[in-house]
Structure formats: structure tokens, C-alpha cells
Amino acid sequence: MHARLIGLLFVGLFAWILLACEAAVPPAPATPVGQATQAAQATQAKTPAETSAQAVAKTPPEVLPDKVVVYYFHGDVRCHTCTTLEALADQAIKQHFADELASGFLEWKVVNTDREANRHFVDDYQLYTKSLVVSALKDGKQIKWKNCAKIWELVRTPPDYERYVVAEIRAYLDGV
């Protein structure tokens, strides 16, 4: 009887840990990241005619980056959801961007931020949890980046997750 009670307590504690990790969906960032987000918010309150006319007048020409880097950042401790986030991104990138990867125009990097050499990424990209970040480089300098925070909302619906990740990366490959 005593062993059964200990077993039940162990199972309950394990379930609680898993639920706590998977329920830790990060909130949306308090401030928008990147100019594209700010522009999108600014145009939401306008009519379509106003938006398109102003977009043509005020939108700077797009810059085609030399390289786009997609990072998946994680730490030493990884739950099932965290490894799923990485696996789904890996699958989408390799399936949809094989040519870009082969040419070197797109790089896919999985980075452990608990390693001393990688800790700077936490400050560089204002990371607070496992994250997928898309970064555009021009002449060896980063010109724009985005933390794709919706991966946490979409991890349980792989087709939606894939569409989101592909769209975010495509937007950077096509110019920023």
C-alpha cells in the first residue's frame, strides 16, 4: 500500500511538472518588435483606401538581405513542447526552403542559450523563453529581426504552425 501511494505521488508530481512547462505559454511582447509590426498596427485603424494610398506614399523601398538566419533558442532543460517547437520548425524549413538552405542565403541554427558562448543572444533578442527568431543581414550586419512568438499558440496545430513559420521566413527572404 505504501509503495502504491508513493507511485501515485510520483505520477502526480510528474504530470504537474509537464503541465506547468506546457502551460507556460509566453505572453505577447509588450512592445512591438520591428518596423513591420508598428506599421501594421498603425494601419489597422484606417480605411483600406487610406491604407493603400499612404502605404504607397510612405513605404520605403524594400531591402533585399544578403542572408537570412533563422534561430531556434532553447536551454538545457527541454520539455516535450519545447522539442516539438524545434522539430516543427526544422521540418518546415527543410521542406519549404531547401534551395535557400543549399545556396547559403538561408541559415538554420539551433542554439542553446545556457552555454556561456551563447548567453549574449538572450540580451540581443530580448529572449524570455524558447524562441524562434528570424534575422536579416545586409553586408554582414543585422538590419532587422523578429521573434516569432506565435509558435507557442500554434504548436498544437502543426499545419498552422508550418504556415506561420513559412510566411515569417518568406517575408524576410523577399525583402525587409
Tab-separated table of C-alpha atoms in Angstrom:
chain	number	residue	atom	x	y	z
A	1	MET	CA	0.000	0.000	0.000
A	2	HIS	CA	2.841	2.393	0.903
A	3	ALA	CA	4.618	1.754	-2.438
A	4	ARG	CA	1.378	2.406	-4.348
A	5	LEU	CA	0.904	5.752	-2.578
A	6	ILE	CA	4.482	6.782	-3.406
A	7	GLY	CA	3.921	5.728	-7.022
A	8	LEU	CA	0.742	7.813	-7.242
A	9	LEU	CA	2.524	10.816	-5.729
A	10	PHE	CA	5.367	10.434	-8.234
A	11	VAL	CA	2.959	10.219	-11.182
A	12	GLY	CA	1.060	13.255	-9.906
A	13	LEU	CA	4.248	15.291	-9.485
A	14	PHE	CA	5.455	14.313	-12.962
A	15	ALA	CA	2.107	15.286	-14.510
A	16	TRP	CA	2.171	18.613	-12.682
A	17	ILE	CA	5.691	19.366	-13.982
A	18	LEU	CA	4.685	18.558	-17.572
A	19	LEU	CA	1.552	20.679	-17.363
A	20	ALA	CA	3.461	23.568	-15.812
A	21	CYS	CA	6.047	23.502	-18.599
A	22	GLU	CA	3.492	23.213	-21.403
A	23	ALA	CA	1.173	25.801	-19.843
A	24	ALA	CA	3.971	28.346	-19.722
A	25	VAL	CA	2.925	29.935	-22.996
A	26	PRO	CA	4.642	33.294	-23.044
A	27	PRO	CA	2.529	36.429	-23.318
A	28	ALA	CA	2.802	38.571	-26.405
A	29	PRO	CA	5.616	41.109	-26.145
A	30	ALA	CA	4.529	44.360	-24.505
A	31	THR	CA	6.132	46.441	-27.215
A	32	PRO	CA	6.113	45.664	-30.919
A	33	VAL	CA	9.323	44.313	-32.392
A	34	GLY	CA	10.408	45.715	-35.714
A	35	GLN	CA	9.032	48.333	-38.008
A	36	ALA	CA	6.666	45.960	-39.783
A	37	THR	CA	4.676	45.366	-36.598
A	38	GLN	CA	4.437	49.087	-35.898
A	39	ALA	CA	3.311	49.787	-39.449
A	40	ALA	CA	0.687	47.064	-39.255
A	41	GLN	CA	-0.697	48.486	-36.017
A	42	ALA	CA	-0.765	51.993	-37.439
A	43	THR	CA	-2.754	50.908	-40.482
A	44	GLN	CA	-5.372	48.911	-38.553
A	45	ALA	CA	-7.436	51.976	-37.687
A	46	LYS	CA	-7.524	53.313	-41.260
A	47	THR	CA	-9.831	52.508	-44.134
A	48	PRO	CA	-8.444	50.313	-46.942
A	49	ALA	CA	-8.294	53.272	-49.349
A	50	GLU	CA	-6.361	55.378	-46.830
A	51	THR	CA	-4.064	52.496	-46.035
A	52	SER	CA	-3.102	51.679	-49.625
A	53	ALA	CA	-2.615	55.335	-50.611
A	54	GLN	CA	-0.462	56.061	-47.571
A	55	ALA	CA	1.471	52.804	-47.941
A	56	VAL	CA	2.499	53.739	-51.465
A	57	ALA	CA	3.476	57.237	-50.373
A	58	LYS	CA	5.303	56.371	-47.137
A	59	THR	CA	6.703	52.853	-47.566
A	60	PRO	CA	10.465	52.904	-48.089
A	61	PRO	CA	11.791	50.589	-50.787
A	62	GLU	CA	12.414	47.058	-49.578
A	63	VAL	CA	15.970	45.966	-48.960
A	64	LEU	CA	16.933	42.508	-50.099
A	65	PRO	CA	19.152	40.969	-47.420
A	66	ASP	CA	22.364	39.106	-48.241
A	67	LYS	CA	21.420	36.370	-45.805
A	68	VAL	CA	18.548	35.355	-43.556
A	69	VAL	CA	19.266	33.400	-40.389
A	70	VAL	CA	16.561	31.512	-38.506
A	71	TYR	CA	17.418	30.625	-34.914
A	72	TYR	CA	15.659	28.312	-32.508
A	73	PHE	CA	16.796	29.204	-28.991
A	74	HIS	CA	16.493	26.745	-26.114
A	75	GLY	CA	18.125	25.986	-22.789
A	76	ASP	CA	19.473	22.861	-21.118
A	77	VAL	CA	16.053	21.851	-19.737
A	78	ARG	CA	13.643	20.908	-22.506
A	79	CYS	CA	10.075	19.632	-22.242
A	80	HIS	CA	8.077	17.818	-24.930
A	81	THR	CA	6.543	21.072	-26.180
A	82	CYS	CA	9.957	22.729	-26.426
A	83	THR	CA	11.389	19.917	-28.531
A	84	THR	CA	8.228	19.913	-30.660
A	85	LEU	CA	8.665	23.637	-31.381
A	86	GLU	CA	12.136	22.897	-32.746
A	87	ALA	CA	11.120	19.780	-34.689
A	88	LEU	CA	8.196	21.516	-36.419
A	89	ALA	CA	10.370	24.491	-37.396
A	90	ASP	CA	13.127	22.172	-38.641
A	91	GLN	CA	10.666	20.224	-40.780
A	92	ALA	CA	9.043	23.362	-42.259
A	93	ILE	CA	12.381	24.999	-43.059
A	94	LYS	CA	13.922	21.932	-44.659
A	95	GLN	CA	10.771	21.166	-46.646
A	96	HIS	CA	9.984	24.671	-47.914
A	97	PHE	CA	13.424	26.279	-48.174
A	98	ALA	CA	15.776	23.527	-49.374
A	99	ASP	CA	17.138	25.658	-52.231
A	100	GLU	CA	17.728	28.677	-49.985
A	101	LEU	CA	19.495	26.491	-47.422
A	102	ALA	CA	21.664	24.873	-50.099
A	103	SER	CA	22.686	28.258	-51.525
A	104	GLY	CA	23.537	29.687	-48.105
A	105	PHE	CA	21.005	32.509	-48.490
A	106	LEU	CA	19.137	30.962	-45.540
A	107	GLU	CA	20.787	29.522	-42.444
A	108	TRP	CA	19.023	27.417	-39.791
A	109	LYS	CA	20.678	27.391	-36.366
A	110	VAL	CA	19.627	25.686	-33.149
A	111	VAL	CA	21.267	27.480	-30.214
A	112	ASN	CA	21.441	26.553	-26.519
A	113	THR	CA	21.412	29.858	-24.624
A	114	ASP	CA	22.543	28.163	-21.417
A	115	ARG	CA	26.014	27.769	-22.951
A	116	GLU	CA	28.344	30.599	-21.952
A	117	ALA	CA	29.249	31.499	-25.541
A	118	ASN	CA	25.559	31.878	-26.481
A	119	ARG	CA	24.228	33.837	-23.493
A	120	HIS	CA	24.526	37.129	-25.360
A	121	PHE	CA	21.558	36.073	-27.545
A	122	VAL	CA	19.243	36.473	-24.543
A	123	ASP	CA	20.017	40.204	-24.463
A	124	ASP	CA	20.464	40.570	-28.224
A	125	TYR	CA	16.966	39.276	-28.941
A	126	GLN	CA	15.275	40.031	-25.602
A	127	LEU	CA	14.546	36.323	-25.071
A	128	TYR	CA	12.444	35.155	-22.136
A	129	THR	CA	11.640	31.602	-23.220
A	130	LYS	CA	12.309	29.139	-26.031
A	131	SER	CA	12.045	31.198	-29.206
A	132	LEU	CA	12.187	31.189	-32.986
A	133	VAL	CA	13.892	34.324	-34.332
A	134	VAL	CA	14.270	35.386	-37.967
A	135	SER	CA	17.146	37.762	-38.694
A	136	ALA	CA	18.025	39.591	-41.930
A	137	LEU	CA	21.629	40.560	-42.666
A	138	LYS	CA	22.994	43.007	-45.219
A	139	ASP	CA	26.739	43.440	-45.739
A	140	GLY	CA	27.344	41.274	-42.677
A	141	LYS	CA	25.212	43.466	-40.375
A	142	GLN	CA	21.811	42.646	-38.968
A	143	ILE	CA	19.240	45.034	-40.412
A	144	LYS	CA	16.033	43.567	-38.965
A	145	TRP	CA	14.851	40.712	-36.766
A	146	LYS	CA	11.644	39.272	-35.358
A	147	ASN	CA	10.814	36.906	-32.532
A	148	CYS	CA	8.074	34.657	-33.934
A	149	ALA	CA	6.158	34.402	-30.665
A	150	LYS	CA	3.026	32.826	-32.199
A	151	ILE	CA	4.812	29.456	-32.349
A	152	TRP	CA	3.618	28.869	-28.781
A	153	GLU	CA	-0.019	29.401	-29.782
A	154	LEU	CA	0.262	27.161	-32.852
A	155	VAL	CA	2.412	24.271	-31.584
A	156	ARG	CA	-0.631	22.027	-31.121
A	157	THR	CA	-1.801	22.584	-34.717
A	158	PRO	CA	1.197	21.655	-36.892
A	159	PRO	CA	-0.321	22.780	-40.235
A	160	ASP	CA	-0.978	26.271	-38.813
A	161	TYR	CA	2.463	26.311	-37.196
A	162	GLU	CA	4.073	25.402	-40.519
A	163	ARG	CA	2.144	28.090	-42.453
A	164	TYR	CA	3.112	30.714	-39.869
A	165	VAL	CA	6.813	29.832	-39.841
A	166	VAL	CA	6.999	29.643	-43.646
A	167	ALA	CA	5.245	33.016	-44.015
A	168	GLU	CA	7.537	34.726	-41.496
A	169	ILE	CA	10.676	33.394	-43.163
A	170	ARG	CA	9.374	34.106	-46.683
A	171	ALA	CA	8.707	37.724	-45.710
A	172	TYR	CA	12.377	38.138	-44.769
A	173	LEU	CA	13.701	36.307	-47.818
A	174	ASP	CA	11.625	38.532	-50.115
A	175	GLY	CA	12.971	41.777	-48.622
A	176	VAL	CA	12.697	43.804	-45.460
